[in-house]
Short mmCIF file of C-alpha atoms in Angstrom, two decimals:
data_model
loop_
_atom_site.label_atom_id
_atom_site.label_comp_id
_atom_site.label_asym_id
_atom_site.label_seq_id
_atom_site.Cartn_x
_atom_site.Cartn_y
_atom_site.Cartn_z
CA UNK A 1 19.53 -10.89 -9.37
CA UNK A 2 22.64 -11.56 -11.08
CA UNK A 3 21.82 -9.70 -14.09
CA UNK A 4 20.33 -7.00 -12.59
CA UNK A 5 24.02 -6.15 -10.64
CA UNK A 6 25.35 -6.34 -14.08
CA UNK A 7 22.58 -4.12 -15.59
CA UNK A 8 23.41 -1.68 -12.98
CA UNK A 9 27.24 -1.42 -13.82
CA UNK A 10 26.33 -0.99 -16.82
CA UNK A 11 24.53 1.81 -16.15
CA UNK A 12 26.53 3.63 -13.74
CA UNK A 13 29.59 3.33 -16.47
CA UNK A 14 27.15 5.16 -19.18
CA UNK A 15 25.24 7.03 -17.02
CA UNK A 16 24.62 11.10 -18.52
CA UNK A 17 22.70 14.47 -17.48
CA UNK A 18 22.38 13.48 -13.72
CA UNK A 19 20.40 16.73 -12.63
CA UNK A 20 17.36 15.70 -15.67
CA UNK A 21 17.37 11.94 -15.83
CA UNK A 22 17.39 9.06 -12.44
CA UNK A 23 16.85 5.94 -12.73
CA UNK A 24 15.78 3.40 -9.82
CA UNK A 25 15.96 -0.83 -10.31
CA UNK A 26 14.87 -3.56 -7.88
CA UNK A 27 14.97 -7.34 -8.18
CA UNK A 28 13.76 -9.17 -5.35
CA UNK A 29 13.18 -13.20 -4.58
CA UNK A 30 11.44 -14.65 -1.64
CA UNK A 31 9.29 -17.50 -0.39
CA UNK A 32 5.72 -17.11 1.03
CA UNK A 33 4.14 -19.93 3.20
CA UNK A 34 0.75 -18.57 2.43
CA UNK A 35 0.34 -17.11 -1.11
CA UNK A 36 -3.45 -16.77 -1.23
CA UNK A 37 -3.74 -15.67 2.45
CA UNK A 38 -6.38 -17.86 3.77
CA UNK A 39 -7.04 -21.01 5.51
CA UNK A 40 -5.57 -22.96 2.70
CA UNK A 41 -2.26 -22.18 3.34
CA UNK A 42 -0.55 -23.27 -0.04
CA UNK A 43 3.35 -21.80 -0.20
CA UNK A 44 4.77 -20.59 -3.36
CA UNK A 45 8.03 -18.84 -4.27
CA UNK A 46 7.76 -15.28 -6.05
CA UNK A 47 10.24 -13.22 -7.83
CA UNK A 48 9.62 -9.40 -8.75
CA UNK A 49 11.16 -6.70 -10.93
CA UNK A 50 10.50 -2.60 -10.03
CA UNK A 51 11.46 0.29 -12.69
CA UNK A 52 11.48 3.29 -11.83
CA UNK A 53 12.48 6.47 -14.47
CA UNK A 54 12.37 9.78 -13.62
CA UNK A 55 13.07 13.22 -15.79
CA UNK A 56 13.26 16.46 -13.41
CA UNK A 57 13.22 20.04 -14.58
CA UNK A 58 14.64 22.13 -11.74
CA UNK A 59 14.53 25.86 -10.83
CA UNK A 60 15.59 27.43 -7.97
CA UNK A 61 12.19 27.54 -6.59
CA UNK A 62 10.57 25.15 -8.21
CA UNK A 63 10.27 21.82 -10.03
CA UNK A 64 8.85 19.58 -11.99
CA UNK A 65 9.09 15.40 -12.73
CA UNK A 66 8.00 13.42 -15.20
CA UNK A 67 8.22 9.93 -13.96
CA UNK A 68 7.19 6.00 -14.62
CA UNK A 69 7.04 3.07 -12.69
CA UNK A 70 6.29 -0.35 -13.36
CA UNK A 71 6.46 -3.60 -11.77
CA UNK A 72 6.45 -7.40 -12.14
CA UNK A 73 5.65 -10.28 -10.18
CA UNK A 74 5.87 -13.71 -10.85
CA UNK A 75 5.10 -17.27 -8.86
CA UNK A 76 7.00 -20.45 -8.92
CA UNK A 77 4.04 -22.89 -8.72
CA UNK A 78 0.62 -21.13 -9.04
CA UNK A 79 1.82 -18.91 -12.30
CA UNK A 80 -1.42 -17.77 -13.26
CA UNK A 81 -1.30 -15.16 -10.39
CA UNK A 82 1.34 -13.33 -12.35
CA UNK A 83 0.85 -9.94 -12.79
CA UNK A 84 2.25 -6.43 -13.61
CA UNK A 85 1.55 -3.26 -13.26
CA UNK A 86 2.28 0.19 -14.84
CA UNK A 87 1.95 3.86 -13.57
CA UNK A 88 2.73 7.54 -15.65
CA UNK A 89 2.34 10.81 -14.18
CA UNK A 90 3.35 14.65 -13.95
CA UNK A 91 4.22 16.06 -10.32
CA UNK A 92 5.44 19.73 -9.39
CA UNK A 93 6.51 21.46 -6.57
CA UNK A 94 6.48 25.11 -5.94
CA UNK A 95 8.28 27.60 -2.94
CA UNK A 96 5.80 30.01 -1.62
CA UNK A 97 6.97 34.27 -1.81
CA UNK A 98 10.23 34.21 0.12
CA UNK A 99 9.44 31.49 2.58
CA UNK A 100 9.83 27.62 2.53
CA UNK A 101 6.40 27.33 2.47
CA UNK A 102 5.49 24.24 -0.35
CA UNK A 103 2.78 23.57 -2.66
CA UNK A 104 3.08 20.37 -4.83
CA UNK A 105 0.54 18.68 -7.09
CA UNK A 106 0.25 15.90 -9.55
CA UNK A 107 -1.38 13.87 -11.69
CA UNK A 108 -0.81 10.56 -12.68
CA UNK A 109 -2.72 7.70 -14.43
CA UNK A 110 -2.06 3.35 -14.36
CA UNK A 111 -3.28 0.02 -15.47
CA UNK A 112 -2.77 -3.03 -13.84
CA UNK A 113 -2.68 -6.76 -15.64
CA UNK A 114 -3.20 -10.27 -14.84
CA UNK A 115 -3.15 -13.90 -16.78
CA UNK A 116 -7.09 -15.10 -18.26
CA UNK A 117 -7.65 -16.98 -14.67
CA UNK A 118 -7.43 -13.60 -12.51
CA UNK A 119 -8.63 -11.10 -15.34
CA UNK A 120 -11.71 -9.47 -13.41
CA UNK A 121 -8.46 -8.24 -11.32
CA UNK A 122 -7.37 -6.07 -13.67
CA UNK A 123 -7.88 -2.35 -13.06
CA UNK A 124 -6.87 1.13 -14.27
CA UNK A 125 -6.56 4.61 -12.03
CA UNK A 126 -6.01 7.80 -12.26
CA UNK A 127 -5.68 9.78 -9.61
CA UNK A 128 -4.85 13.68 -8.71
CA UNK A 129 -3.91 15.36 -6.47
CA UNK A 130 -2.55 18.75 -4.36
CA UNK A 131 -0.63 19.25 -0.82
CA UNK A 132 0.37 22.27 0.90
CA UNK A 133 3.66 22.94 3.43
CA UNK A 134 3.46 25.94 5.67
CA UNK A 135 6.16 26.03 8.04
CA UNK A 136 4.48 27.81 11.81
CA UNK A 137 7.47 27.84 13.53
CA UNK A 138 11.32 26.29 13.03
CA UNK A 139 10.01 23.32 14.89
CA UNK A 140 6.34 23.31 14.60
CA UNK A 141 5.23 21.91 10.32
CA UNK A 142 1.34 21.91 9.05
CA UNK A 143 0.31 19.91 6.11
CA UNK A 144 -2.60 19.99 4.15
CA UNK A 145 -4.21 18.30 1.54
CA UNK A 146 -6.81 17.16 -1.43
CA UNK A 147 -6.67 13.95 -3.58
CA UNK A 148 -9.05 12.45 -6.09
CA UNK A 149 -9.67 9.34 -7.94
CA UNK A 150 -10.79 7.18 -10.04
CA UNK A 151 -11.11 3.35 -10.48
CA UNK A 152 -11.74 0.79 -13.29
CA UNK A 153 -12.26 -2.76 -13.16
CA UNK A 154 -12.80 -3.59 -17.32
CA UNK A 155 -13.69 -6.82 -16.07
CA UNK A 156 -16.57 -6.22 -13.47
CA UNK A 157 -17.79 -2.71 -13.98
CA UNK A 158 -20.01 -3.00 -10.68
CA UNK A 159 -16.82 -2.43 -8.43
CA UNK A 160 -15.84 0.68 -10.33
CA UNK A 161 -15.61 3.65 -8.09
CA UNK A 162 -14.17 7.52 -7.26
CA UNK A 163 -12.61 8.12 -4.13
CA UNK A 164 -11.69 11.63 -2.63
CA UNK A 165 -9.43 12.55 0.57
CA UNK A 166 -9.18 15.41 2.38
CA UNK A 167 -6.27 15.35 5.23
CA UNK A 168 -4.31 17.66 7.58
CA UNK A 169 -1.42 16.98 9.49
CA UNK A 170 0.95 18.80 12.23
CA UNK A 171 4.43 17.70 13.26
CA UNK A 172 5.99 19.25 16.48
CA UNK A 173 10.40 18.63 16.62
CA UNK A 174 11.58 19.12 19.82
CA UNK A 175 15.49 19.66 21.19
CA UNK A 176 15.03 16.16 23.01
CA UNK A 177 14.99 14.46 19.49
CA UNK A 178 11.36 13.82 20.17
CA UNK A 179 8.89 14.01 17.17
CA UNK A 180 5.14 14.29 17.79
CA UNK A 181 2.55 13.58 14.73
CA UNK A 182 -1.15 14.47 14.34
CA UNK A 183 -3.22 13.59 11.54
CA UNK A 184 -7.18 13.73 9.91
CA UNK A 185 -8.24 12.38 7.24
CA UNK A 186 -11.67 12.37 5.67
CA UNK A 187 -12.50 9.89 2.74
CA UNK A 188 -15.48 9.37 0.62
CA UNK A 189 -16.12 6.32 -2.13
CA UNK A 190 -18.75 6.17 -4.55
CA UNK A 191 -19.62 3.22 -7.00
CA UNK A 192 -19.85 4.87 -10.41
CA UNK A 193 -22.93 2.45 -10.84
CA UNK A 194 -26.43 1.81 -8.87
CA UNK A 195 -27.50 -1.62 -7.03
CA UNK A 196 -30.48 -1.47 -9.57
CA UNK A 197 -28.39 -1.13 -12.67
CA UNK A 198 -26.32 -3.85 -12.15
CA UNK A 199 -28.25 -6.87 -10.81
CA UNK A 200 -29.61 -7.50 -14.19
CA UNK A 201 -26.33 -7.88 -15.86
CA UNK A 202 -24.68 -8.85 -12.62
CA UNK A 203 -26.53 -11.26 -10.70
CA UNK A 204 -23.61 -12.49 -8.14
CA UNK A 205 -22.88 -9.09 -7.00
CA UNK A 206 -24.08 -8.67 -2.99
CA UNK A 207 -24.26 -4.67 -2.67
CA UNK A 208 -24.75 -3.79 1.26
CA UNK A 209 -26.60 -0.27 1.27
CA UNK A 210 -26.73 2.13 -1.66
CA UNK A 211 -24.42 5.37 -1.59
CA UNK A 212 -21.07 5.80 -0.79
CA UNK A 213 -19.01 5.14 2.07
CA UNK A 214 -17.42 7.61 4.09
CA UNK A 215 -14.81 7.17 7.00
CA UNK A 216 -12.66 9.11 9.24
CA UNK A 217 -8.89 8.09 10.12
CA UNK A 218 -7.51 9.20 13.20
CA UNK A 219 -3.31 8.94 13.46
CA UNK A 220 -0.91 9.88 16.39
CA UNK A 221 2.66 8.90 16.29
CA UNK A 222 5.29 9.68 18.46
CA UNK A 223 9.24 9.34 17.82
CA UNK A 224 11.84 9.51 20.22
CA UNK A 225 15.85 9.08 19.17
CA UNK A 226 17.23 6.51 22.14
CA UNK A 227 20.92 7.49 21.40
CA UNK A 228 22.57 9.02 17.76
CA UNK A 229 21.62 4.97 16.32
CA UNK A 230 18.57 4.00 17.45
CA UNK A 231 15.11 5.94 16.94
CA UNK A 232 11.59 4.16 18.73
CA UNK A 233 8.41 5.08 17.11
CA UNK A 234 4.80 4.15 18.52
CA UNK A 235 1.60 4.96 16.33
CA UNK A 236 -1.84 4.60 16.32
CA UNK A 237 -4.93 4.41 13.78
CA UNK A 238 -8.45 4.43 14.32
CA UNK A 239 -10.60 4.33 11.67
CA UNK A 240 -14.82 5.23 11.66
CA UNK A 241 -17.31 4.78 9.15
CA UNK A 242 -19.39 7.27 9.27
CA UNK A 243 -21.55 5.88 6.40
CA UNK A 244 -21.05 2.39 4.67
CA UNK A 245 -21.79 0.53 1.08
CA UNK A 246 -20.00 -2.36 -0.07
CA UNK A 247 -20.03 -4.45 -2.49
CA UNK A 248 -19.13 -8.29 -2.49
CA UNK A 249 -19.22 -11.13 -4.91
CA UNK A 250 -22.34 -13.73 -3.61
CA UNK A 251 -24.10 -16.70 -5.40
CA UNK A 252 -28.08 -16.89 -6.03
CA UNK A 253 -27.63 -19.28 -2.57
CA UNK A 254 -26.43 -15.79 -1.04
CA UNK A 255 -22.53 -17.69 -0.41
CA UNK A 256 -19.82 -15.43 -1.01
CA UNK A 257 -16.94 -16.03 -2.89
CA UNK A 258 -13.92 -14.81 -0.68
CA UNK A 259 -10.84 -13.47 -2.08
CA UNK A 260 -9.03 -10.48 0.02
CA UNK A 261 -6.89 -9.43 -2.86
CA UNK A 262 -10.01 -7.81 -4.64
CA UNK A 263 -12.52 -7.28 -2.36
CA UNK A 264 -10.47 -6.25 0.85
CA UNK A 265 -11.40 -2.46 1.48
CA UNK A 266 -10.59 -0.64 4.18
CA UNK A 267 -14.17 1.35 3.60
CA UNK A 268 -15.66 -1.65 4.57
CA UNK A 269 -14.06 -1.78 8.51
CA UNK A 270 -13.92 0.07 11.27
CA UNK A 271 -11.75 -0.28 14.22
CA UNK A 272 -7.56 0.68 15.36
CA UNK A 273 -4.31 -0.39 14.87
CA UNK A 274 -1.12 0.36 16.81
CA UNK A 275 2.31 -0.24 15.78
CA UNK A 276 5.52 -0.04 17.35
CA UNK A 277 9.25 0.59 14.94
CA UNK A 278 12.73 -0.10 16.39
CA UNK A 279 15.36 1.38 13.89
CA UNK A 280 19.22 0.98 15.01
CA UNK A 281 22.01 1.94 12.67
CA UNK A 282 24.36 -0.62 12.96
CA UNK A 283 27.74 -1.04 11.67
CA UNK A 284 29.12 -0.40 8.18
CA UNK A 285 26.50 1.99 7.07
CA UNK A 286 23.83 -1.28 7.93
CA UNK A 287 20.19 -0.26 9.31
CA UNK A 288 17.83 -2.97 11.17
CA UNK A 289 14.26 -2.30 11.90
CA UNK A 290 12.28 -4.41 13.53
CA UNK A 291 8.35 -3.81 14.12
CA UNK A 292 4.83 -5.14 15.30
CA UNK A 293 1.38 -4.25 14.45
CA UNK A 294 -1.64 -4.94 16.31
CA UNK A 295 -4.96 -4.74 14.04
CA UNK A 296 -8.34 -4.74 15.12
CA UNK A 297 -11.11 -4.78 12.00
CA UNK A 298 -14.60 -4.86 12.85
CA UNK A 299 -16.97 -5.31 9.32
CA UNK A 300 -20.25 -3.64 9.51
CA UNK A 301 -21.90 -5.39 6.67
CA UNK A 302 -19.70 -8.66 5.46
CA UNK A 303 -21.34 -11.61 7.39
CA UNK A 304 -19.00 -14.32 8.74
CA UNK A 305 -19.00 -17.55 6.68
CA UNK A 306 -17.90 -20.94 6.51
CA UNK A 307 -15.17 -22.67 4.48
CA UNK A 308 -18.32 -23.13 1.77
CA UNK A 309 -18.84 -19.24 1.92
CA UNK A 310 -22.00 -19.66 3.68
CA UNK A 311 -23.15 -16.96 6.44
CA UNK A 312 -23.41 -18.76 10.16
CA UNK A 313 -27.34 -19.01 11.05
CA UNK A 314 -26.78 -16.19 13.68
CA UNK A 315 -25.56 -13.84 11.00
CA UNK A 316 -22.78 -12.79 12.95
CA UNK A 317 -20.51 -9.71 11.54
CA UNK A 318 -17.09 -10.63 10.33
CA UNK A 319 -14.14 -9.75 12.84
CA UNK A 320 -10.33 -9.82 12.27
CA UNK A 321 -7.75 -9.29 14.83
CA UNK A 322 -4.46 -9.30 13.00
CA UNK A 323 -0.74 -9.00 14.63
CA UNK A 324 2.24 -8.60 12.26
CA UNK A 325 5.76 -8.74 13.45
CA UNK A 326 8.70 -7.56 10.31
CA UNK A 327 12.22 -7.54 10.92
CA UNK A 328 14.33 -5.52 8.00
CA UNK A 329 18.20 -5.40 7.25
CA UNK A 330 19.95 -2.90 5.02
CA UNK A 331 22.66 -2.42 3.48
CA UNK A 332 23.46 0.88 1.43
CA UNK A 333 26.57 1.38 -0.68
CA UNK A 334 27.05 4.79 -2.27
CA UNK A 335 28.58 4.86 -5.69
CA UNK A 336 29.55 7.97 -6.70
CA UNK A 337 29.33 12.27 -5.02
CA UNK A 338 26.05 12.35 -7.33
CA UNK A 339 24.17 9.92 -5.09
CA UNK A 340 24.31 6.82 -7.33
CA UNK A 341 23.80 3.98 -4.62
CA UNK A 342 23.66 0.20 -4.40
CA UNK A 343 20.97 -1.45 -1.75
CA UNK A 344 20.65 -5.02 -0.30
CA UNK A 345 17.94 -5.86 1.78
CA UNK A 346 17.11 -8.82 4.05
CA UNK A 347 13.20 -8.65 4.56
CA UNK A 348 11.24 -11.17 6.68
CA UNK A 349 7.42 -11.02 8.41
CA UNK A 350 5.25 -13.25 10.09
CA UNK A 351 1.40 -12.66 10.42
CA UNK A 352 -1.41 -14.35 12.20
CA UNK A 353 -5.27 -13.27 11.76
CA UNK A 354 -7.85 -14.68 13.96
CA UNK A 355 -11.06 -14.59 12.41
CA UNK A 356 -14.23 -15.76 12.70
CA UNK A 357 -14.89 -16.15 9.48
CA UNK A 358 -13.20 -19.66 8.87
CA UNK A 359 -11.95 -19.38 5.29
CA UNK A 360 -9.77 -15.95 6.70
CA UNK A 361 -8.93 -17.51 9.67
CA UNK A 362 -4.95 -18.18 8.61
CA UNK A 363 -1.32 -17.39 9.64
CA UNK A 364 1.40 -16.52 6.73
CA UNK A 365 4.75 -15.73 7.13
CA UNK A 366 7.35 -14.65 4.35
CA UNK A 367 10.63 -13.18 4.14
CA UNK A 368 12.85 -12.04 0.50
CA UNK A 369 16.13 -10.86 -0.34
CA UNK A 370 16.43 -7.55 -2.75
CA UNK A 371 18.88 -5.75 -4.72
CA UNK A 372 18.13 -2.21 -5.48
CA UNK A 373 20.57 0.00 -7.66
CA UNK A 374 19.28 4.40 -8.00
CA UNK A 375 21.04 6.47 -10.45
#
């Protein structure tokens, strides 16, 4: 982290053409006590490395960004979950006639790399997609929009798949300094390859229905400012499968091998989620926020196993009530009039998921310290 405050220094000393070219850098450490998230529970320290470059082209109604991100992370102990991760794209905005009124679009594409042990994790994207702003009334926004994509796995072709979203949103501002938000959104996945075509070539792949899967998220959130510091924020999620096909990894003895971090999809639940935010500015320019989440997921076709992977005789459905509870502290130091800022953050969480099936039945808690410099 040391080297990245000098690296930023540096930067802000050389630092040309501020209205075409930003720059955004982020080192952060921490500690997990549950780095596979499951019943195992093995700890591991982590350190990770963000990039962000940008190049604008601005007009007085309009603009356009080139932009890259990429991203590193690396364990202390269990090293051969290193990975990183890189992302390219083109986005544009545009003013409507006269009015405030916004379209913006983009495109972008991304690959993203692991060590020999966790190859099959490797997958590449690309993804568009299209928004619109229209402005009903000073205090009354509409949103509306379109995004496609698609999904690679090099390493195990069967869990290749498109996904498309369509979503609308409203947002009501009232003189109280209370915000009200209502949201729709309609998704649709689609394997790019049948249950037939792969079971000769893949014979430990468990597909649950031909198809796709489609699903409707539901998402009201309310906002209130307390006083000119603090701001409370309640919101809720329900999501509903209106059609379902998964796909799982499963030996010739029908076990499954379990591992969230590839085969967790939110296709493949149904159920809600509410969440409550406490932000309070505090002191020298410092911001703490403090939240909980309450998670309900209901699986409609992943049995509940055993610490083996084996289903239970009574084929029981998995279930998963999760509760989260994240406390973040800021700090924010502004460099220079053209918005060149320095950022530390003190980030800590604790989660617990009751399961029934025993191998996700775990509790995890982490917390990390970043540095983030934007130019």
């Amino acid at each position: 982290m040391r080297r990245l405050l000098a690296l930023c220094i540096l930067l802000l000393a050389f630092q040309t053409a501020r209205g075409q070219f930003s720059l955004s850098l982020e080192s952060s450490t921490g500690h997990m006590s549950n780095a596979f998230a499951n019943h195992s529970a093995l700890p591991d320290y982590y350190t990770a490395l963000d990039a962000g470059v940008n190049h604008d082209w601005i007009r007085e109604r309009s603009g356009l960004r080139l932009h890259y991100d990429g991203s590193i992370t690396l364990f202390q102990q269990y090293n051969e979950r290193n990975t990183h991760s890189h992302q390219a794209g083109l986005a544009g905005y545009q003013l409507l006639g006269g009015s405030e009124h916004r379209l913006d679009a983009g495109l972008q594409a991304g690959r993203r790399f692991h060590t020999a042990s966790y190859q099959w994790y490797e997958q590449e994207q690309l993804q568009a997609y299209a928004s619109l702003k229209y402005i009903v009334a000073p205090q009354w926004f509409t949103y509306a929009g379109i995004s496609l994509e698609m999904r690679r796995y090099p390493e195990l072709t069967p869990f290749s798949h498109s996904r498309s979203q369509i979503y609308g949103r409203t947002s009501w501002f009232f003189s109280t300094g209370t915000t009200l938000i209502a949201e729709a959104d309609l998704m649709h996945k689609s394997y790019t390859s049948t249950g037939n075509e792969i079971q000769a070539a893949y014979s430990e792949v468990a597909a649950s229905g031909e198809g796709g899967s489609s699903q409707l998220l539901l998402l009201l959130r309310a906002a209130q400012a307390l006083s000119a510091t603090t701001g409370l924020s309640f919101e809720y999620q329900l999501r509903h499968n209106l059609s379902t096909s998964t796909r799982y990894l499963a030996s010739t003895d029908s076990f499954y091998y379990s591992d969230e971090e590839l085969f967790e999809d939110y296709f493949a639940w149904h159920g809600g989620a509410l969440q409550m935010t406490l932000r309070q500015e505090l002191p020298w320019g410092t911001r703490l926020t403090v939240s909980g989440r309450r998670e309900q997921r209901n699986f409609d076709d992943r049995l509940a196993a055993d610490l083996l992977g084996e289903p239970f005789a009574d084929n029981r459905l998995r279930e998963d009530r999760r509760l989260t509870l994240a406390v973040d502290l800021e700090k924010r130091v502004k460099l220079n009039a053209e918005g060149s800022f320095l950022q530390l953050a003190l980030n800590g969480a604790w989660l617990k998921n009751d399961s029934n099936d025993l191998y996700y039945n775990y509790k995890n808690s982490w917390w990390g310290l970043s540095l983030t410099c934007g130019y």
